[in-house]
Coordinates of C-alpha atoms in Angstrom, one line a residue:
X21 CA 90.4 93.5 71.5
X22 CA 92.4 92.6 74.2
X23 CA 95.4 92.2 72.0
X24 CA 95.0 95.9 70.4
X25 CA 95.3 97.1 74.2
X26 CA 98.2 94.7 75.2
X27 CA 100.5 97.5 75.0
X28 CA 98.7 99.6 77.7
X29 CA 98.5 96.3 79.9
X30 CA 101.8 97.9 81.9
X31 CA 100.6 100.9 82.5
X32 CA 97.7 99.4 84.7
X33 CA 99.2 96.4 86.7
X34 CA 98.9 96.7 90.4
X35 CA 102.2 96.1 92.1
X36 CA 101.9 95.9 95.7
X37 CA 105.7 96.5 95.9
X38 CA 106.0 99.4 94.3
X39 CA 106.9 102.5 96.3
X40 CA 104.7 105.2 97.0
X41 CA 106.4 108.3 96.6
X42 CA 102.8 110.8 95.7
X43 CA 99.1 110.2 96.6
X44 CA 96.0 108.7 95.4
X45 CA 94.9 111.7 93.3
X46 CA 98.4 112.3 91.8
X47 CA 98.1 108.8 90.5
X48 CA 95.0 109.5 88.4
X49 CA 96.9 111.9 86.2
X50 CA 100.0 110.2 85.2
X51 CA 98.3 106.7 85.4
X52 CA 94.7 106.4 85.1
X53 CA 93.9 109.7 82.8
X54 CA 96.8 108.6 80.5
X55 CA 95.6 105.0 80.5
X56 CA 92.1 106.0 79.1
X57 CA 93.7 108.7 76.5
X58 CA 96.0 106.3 75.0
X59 CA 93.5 103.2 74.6
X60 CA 90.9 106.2 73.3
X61 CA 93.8 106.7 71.1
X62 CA 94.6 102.7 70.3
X63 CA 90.7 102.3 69.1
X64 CA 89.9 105.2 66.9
X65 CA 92.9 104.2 65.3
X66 CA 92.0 100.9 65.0
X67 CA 89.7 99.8 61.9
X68 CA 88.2 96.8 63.1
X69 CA 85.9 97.7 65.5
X70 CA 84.2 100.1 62.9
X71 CA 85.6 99.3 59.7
X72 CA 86.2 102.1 57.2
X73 CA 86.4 105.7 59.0
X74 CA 84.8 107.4 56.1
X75 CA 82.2 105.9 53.2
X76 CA 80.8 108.0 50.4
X77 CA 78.5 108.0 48.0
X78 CA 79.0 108.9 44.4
X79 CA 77.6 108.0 41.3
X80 CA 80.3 109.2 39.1
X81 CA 83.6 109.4 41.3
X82 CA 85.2 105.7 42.1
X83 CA 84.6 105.1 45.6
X84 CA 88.4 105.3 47.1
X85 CA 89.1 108.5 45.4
X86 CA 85.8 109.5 46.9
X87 CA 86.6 108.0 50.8
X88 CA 90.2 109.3 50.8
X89 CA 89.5 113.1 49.2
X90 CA 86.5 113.7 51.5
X91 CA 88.7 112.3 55.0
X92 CA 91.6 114.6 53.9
X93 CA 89.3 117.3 53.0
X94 CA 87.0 118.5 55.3
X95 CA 83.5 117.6 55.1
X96 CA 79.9 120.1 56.1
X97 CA 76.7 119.9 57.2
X98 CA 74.3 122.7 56.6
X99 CA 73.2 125.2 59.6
X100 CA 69.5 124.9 59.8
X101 CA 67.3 128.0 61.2
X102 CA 66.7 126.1 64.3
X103 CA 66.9 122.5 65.8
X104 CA 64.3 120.4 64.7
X105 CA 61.6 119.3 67.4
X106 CA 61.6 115.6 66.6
X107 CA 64.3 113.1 65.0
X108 CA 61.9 111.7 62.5
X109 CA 61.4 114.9 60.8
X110 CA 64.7 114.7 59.0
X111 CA 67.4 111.4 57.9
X112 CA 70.7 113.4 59.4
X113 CA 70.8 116.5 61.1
X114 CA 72.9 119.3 58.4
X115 CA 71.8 116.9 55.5
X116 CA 69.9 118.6 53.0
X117 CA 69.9 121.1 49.9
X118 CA 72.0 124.3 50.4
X119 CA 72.3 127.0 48.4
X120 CA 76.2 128.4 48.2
X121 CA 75.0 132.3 48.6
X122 CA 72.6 132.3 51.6
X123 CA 72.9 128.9 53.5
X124 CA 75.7 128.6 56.3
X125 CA 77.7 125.4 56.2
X126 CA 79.7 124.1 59.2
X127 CA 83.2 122.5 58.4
X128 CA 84.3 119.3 60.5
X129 CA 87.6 118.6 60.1
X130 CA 88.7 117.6 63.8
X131 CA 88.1 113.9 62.6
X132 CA 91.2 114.1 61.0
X133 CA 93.0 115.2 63.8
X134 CA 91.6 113.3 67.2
X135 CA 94.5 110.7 67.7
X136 CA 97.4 112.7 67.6
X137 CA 95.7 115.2 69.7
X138 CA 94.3 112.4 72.0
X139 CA 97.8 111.0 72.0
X140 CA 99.6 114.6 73.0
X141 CA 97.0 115.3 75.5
X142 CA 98.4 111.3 77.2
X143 CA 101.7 112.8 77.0
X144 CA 100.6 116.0 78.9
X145 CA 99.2 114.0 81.9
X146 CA 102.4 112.1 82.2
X147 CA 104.7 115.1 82.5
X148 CA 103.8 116.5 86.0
X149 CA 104.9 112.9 87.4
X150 CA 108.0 112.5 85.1
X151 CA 109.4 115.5 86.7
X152 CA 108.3 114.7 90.1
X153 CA 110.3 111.8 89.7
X154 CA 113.2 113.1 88.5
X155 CA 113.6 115.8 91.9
X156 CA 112.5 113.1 94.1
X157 CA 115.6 111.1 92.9
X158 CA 114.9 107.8 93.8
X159 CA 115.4 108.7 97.0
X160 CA 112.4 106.4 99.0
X161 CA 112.6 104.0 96.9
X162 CA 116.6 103.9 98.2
X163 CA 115.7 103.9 101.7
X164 CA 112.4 101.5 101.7
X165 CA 114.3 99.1 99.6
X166 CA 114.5 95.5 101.4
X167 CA 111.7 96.4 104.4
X168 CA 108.9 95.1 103.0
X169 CA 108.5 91.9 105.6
X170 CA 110.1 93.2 108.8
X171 CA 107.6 91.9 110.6
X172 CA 108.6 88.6 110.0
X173 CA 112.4 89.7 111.1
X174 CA 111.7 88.5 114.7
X175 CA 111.6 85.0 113.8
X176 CA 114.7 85.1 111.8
X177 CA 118.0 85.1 114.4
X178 CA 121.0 86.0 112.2
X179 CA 119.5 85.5 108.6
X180 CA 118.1 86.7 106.2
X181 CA 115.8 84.5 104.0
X182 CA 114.5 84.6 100.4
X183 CA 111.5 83.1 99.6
X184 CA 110.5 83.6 95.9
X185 CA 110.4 87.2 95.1
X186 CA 109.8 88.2 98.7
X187 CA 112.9 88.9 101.1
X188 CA 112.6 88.2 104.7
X189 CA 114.9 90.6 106.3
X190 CA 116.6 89.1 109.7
X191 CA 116.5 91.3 112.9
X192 CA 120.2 92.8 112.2
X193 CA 119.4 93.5 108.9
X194 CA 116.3 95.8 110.2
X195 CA 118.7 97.0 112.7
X196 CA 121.1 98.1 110.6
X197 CA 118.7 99.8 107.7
X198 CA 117.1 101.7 110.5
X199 CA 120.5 103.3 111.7
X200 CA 121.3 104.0 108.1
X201 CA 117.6 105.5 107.5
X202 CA 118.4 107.2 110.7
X203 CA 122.0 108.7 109.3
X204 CA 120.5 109.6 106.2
X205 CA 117.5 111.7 107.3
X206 CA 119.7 113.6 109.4
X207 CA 122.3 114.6 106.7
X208 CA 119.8 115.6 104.7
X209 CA 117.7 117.7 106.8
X210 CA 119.3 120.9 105.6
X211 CA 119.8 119.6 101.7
X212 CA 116.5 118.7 101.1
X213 CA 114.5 122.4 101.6
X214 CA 113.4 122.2 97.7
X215 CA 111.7 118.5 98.2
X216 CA 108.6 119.3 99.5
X217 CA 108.1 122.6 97.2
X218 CA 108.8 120.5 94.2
X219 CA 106.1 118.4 94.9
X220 CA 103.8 121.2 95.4
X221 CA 104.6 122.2 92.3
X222 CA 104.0 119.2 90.6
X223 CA 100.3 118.8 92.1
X224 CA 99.7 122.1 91.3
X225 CA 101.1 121.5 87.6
X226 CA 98.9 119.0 87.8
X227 CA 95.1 121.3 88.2
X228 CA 96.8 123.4 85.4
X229 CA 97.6 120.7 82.4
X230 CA 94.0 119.6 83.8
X231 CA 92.5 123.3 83.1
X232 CA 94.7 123.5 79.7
X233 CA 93.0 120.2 78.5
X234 CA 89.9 121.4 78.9
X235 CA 90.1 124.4 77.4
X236 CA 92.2 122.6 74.3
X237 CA 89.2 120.1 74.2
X238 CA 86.7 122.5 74.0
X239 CA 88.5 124.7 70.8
X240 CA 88.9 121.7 69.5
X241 CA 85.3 121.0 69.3
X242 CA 84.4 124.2 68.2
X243 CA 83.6 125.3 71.4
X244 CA 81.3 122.5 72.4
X245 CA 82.5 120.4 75.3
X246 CA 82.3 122.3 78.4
X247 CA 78.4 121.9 78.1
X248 CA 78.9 118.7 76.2
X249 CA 78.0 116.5 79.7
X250 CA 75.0 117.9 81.1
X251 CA 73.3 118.4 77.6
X252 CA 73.8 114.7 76.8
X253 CA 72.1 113.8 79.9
X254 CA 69.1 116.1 79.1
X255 CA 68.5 115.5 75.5
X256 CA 70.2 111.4 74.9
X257 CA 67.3 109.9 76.0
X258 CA 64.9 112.0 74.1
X259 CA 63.5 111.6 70.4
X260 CA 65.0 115.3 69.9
X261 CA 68.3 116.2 67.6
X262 CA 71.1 116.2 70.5
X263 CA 74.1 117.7 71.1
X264 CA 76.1 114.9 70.1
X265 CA 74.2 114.5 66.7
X266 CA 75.5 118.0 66.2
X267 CA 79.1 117.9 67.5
X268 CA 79.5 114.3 65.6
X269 CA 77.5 114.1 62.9
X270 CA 76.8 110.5 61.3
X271 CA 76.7 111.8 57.7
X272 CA 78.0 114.9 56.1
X273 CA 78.5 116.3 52.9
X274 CA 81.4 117.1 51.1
X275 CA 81.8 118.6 47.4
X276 CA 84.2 116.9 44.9
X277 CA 85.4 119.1 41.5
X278 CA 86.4 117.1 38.1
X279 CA 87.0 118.2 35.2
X280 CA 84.5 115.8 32.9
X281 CA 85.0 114.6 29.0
X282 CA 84.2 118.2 27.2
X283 CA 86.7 119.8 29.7
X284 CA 84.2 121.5 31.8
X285 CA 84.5 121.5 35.4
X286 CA 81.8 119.3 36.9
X287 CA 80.9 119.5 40.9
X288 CA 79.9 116.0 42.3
X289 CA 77.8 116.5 45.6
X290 CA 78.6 113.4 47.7
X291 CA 77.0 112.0 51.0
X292 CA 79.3 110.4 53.4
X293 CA 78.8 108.2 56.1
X294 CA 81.3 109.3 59.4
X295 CA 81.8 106.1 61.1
X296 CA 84.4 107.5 62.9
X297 CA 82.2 109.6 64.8
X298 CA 80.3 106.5 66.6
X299 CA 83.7 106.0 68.4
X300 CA 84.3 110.0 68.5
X301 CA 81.4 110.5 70.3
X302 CA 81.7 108.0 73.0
X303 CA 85.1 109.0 74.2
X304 CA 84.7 112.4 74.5
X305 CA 81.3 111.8 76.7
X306 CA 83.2 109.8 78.6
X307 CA 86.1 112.5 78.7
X308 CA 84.1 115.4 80.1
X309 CA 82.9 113.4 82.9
X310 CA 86.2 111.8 83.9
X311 CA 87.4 115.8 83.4
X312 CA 84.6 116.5 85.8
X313 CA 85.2 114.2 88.6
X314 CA 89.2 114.5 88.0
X315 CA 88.6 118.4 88.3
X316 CA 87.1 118.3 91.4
X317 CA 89.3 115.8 93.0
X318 CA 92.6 117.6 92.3
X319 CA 91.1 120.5 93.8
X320 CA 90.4 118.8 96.9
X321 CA 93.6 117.4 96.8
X322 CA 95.1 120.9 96.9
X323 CA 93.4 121.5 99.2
X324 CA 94.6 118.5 102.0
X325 CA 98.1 120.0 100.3
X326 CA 97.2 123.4 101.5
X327 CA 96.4 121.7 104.7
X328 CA 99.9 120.0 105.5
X329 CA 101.6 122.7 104.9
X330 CA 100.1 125.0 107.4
X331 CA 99.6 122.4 109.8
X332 CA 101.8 119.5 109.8
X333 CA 103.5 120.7 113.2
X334 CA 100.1 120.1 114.9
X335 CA 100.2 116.5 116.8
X336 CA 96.9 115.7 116.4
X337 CA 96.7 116.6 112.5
X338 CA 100.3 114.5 111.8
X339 CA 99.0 111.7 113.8
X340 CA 95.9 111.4 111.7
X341 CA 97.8 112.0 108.8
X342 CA 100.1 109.1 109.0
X343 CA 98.0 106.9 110.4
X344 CA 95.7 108.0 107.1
X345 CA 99.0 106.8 104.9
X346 CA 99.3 104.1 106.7
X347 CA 97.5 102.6 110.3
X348 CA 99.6 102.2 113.0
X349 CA 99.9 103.6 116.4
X350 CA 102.7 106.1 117.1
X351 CA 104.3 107.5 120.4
X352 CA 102.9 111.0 121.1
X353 CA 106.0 112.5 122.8
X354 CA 108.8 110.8 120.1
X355 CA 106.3 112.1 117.5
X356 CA 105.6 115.5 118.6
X357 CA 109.6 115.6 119.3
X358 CA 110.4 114.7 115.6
X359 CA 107.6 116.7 114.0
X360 CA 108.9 120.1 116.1
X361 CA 111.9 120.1 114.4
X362 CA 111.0 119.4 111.2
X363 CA 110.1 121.4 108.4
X364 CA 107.8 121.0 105.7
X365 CA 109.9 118.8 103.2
X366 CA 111.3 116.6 106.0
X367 CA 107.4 116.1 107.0
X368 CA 106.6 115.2 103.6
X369 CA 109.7 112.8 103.9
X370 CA 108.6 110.7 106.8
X371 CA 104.9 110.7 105.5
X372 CA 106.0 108.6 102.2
X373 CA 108.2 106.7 104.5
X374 CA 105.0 106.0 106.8
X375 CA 103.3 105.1 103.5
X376 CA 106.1 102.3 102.8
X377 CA 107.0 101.1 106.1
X378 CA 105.3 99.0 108.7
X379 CA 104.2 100.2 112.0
X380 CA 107.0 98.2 113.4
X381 CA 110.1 99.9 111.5
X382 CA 108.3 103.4 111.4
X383 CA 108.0 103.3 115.5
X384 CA 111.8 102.5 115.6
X385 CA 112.7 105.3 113.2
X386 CA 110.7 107.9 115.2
X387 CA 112.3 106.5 118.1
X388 CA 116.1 107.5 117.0
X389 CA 114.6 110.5 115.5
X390 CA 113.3 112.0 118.7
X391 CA 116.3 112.2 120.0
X392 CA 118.8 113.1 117.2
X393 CA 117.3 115.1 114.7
X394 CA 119.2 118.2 115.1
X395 CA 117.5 121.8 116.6
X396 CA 116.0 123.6 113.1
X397 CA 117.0 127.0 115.7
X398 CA 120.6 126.3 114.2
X399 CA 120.8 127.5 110.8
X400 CA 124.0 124.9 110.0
X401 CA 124.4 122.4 112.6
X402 CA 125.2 120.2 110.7
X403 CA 127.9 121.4 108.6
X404 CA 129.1 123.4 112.2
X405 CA 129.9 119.7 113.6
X406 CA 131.2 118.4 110.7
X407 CA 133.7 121.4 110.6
X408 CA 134.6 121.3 114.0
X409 CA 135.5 117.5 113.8
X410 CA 137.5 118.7 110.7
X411 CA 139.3 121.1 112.6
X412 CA 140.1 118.5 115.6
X413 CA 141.4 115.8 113.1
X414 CA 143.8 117.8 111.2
X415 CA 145.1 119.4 114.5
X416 CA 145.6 115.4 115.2
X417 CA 147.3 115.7 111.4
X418 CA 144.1 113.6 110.1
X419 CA 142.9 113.4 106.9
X420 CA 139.9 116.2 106.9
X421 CA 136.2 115.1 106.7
X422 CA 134.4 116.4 103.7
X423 CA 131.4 119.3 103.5
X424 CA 128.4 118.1 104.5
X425 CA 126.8 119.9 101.2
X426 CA 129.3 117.4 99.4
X427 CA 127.5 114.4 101.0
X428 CA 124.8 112.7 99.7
X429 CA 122.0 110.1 101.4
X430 CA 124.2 107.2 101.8
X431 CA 121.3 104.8 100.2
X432 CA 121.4 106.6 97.2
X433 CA 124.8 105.0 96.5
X434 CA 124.7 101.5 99.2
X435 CA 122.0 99.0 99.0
X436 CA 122.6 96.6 101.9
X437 CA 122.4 92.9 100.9
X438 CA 120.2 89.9 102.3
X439 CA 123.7 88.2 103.1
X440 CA 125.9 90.6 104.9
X441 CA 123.0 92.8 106.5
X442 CA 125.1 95.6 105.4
X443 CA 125.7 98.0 103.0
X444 CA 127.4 97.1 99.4
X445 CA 128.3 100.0 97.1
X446 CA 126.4 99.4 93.8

């Protein structure tokens, strides 16, 4: 078993170097809901843990022309008047004599269908992250990259040192990545306006594939799965016909046409056995109540969302906020001087930088902040200094400095190394 799920194995490693760059509940969509769609979808298509999906009985059709015509073909059970009171009354629920004029069959032919649509619905989850990732650009990740043990930098004097996998930054390496985070926030502060409503967007994508995959599950089950949860847990565990012997049935029937030796077309009623359904049933119980606690867990997410952006220029709520992504005590007058002049994409910005950086080399980045994050009063400030240094130089017949709009995050194109405590263009 655990070599049919191998190939999921990636998708659920934890890496405590990896960088944050969305929140806990954003993380159950694009990792956790598409983990458990694509193993649903690795075992039903996996023979064996339940052998053949289909097995019917036919006196007078050979057996694989029976199995594979009845899986490609729909198979029926018959609608009864009314559920029966007690399982012992009847073998399988829908299994009995029917007569073609008056009787009412039901057609199951979803059985044929579950893995791809499992495997499209896995896709679905993944897509609010995948463009997430794409607007956010890499761009924490750049900045956070080599400041995982600054802590330790203190005990380093003009080194840096590499101790398997892990890099212990030395003090003028922190020094220098702080002035450079320092740079970097500050060009951007008028670039990055869309940042923060991209990621709204993509949470809010999020409730909505949720919704959609409901509502697809539930035509796809012919209507059955909203109540599918709470009728499990009232009729499972009694000796009464449940909902999943209805939605799943164990044994159906299906109808198979010959023409016999005389040239008369014969009708073979045939009884099959739907081991498929054993697995079918499981996964989607266990479906509607992931669905369930996923729903109401993106909706309080939304709601915190809702919350930072009307208040994440009160002290009191950022504090809490950031010491929520990560603890650490902050500076109340360098904080509420860096969180006045921000807006709501560079709050979101520090808060995944909180949520990657020690207390340490976040208290030192708030510090330069405080004091040089430009006044949000002046529409272009940025672009108004850069033009009047432009307009000094070439008076001094210097080569002119570029637009700031032409500029990019200098991390997005330097990563500093362990030996120079620099930057190095990749």
């Amino acid at each position: 078993m655990l070599k049919t799920f191998s190939s999921i194995s990636q998708y659920i490693k934890i890496d405590i170097h990896r960088v944050i760059i969305d929140n806990f509940v954003f993380k159950l969509h694009y990792r956790l809901s598409f983990v458990i769609l694509l193993a649903a979808t690795l075992l039903i298509t996996s023979r064996q843990y339940i052998g053949e999906h289909i097995q019917c009985i036919s006196d007078a059709v050979v057996a694989p022309v029976i199995n594979t015509f009845c899986f490609f073909t729909p198979t029926f059970t018959v609608v009864g008047n009314g559920t029966a009171p007690n399982k012992s009354l009847l073998s399988q629920q829908g299994i009995r004599p029917y007569d073609r004029e008056t009787d009412t069959i039901k057609r199951h032919a979803y059985y044929q269908w579950v893995p791809f649509v499992l495997f499209a619905q896995a896709i679905c989850f993944y897509i609010p992250h995948a463009l997430w990732k794409k607007w956010e650009g890499g761009r924490i990740k750049a900045l956070v990259f080599g400041l995982r043990m600054v802590g330790l930098a203190k005990y380093l004097k003009g080194k840096s040192l590499d101790v398997d996998n892990l890099n212990l930054p030395s003090i003028g390496f922190v020094e220098q990545r702080v002035r450079d985070i320092r740079r970097t926030m500050i060009d951007r502060m008028r670039l990055n306006q869309s940042w923060g409503a991209h990621l709204v967007f993509c949470e809010t994508l999020n409730l909505c594939n949720l919704l959609l995959q409901i509502y697809w599950t539930n035509s796809f089950l012919g209507n059955q799965f909203i109540s599918l949860g709470p009728k499990v847990l009232r009729e499972r565990w009694v000796d009464k016909v449940d909902i999943l012997d209805i939605v799943f049935p164990k044994m159906t029937k299906c109808t198979f046409f010959k023409y016999g030796s005389g040239g008369s077309l014969q009708e073979h009623d045939t009884l099959c056995v739907m081991a498929l359904n054993i697995m079918n049933e499981k996964i989607y119980t266990i479906l509607w109540f992931w669905y369930a606690v996923l729903l109401c867990l993106t909706i309080l997410g939304l709601i915190w969302r809702v919350l930072t952006l009307f208040m994440y220029k009160n002290l009191f709520f950022s504090k809490w906020s950031l010491y929520w992504a990560k603890p650490g005590r902050l500076d109340d007058k360098e904080l509420s001087a860096v969180i006045e002049k921000c807006n709501f994409s560079n709050w979101m910005f520090l808060f995944f930088l909180r949520s990657n950086l020690s207390e340490f080399m976040f208290k030192k980045i708030i510090y330069h902040l405080a004091s040089e994050f430009p006044d949000p009063s002046d529409d272009n400030i940025i672009n108004a200094n850069w033009a009047r240094k432009r307009e000094h130089d070439d008076d001094d017949g210097i080569t002119s400095y570029p637009k700031l709009d032409t500029i990019d995050a200098p991390l997005l194109h330097q990563r500093p190394t362990a030996a120079t405590g620099g930057a190095q263009a990749v």
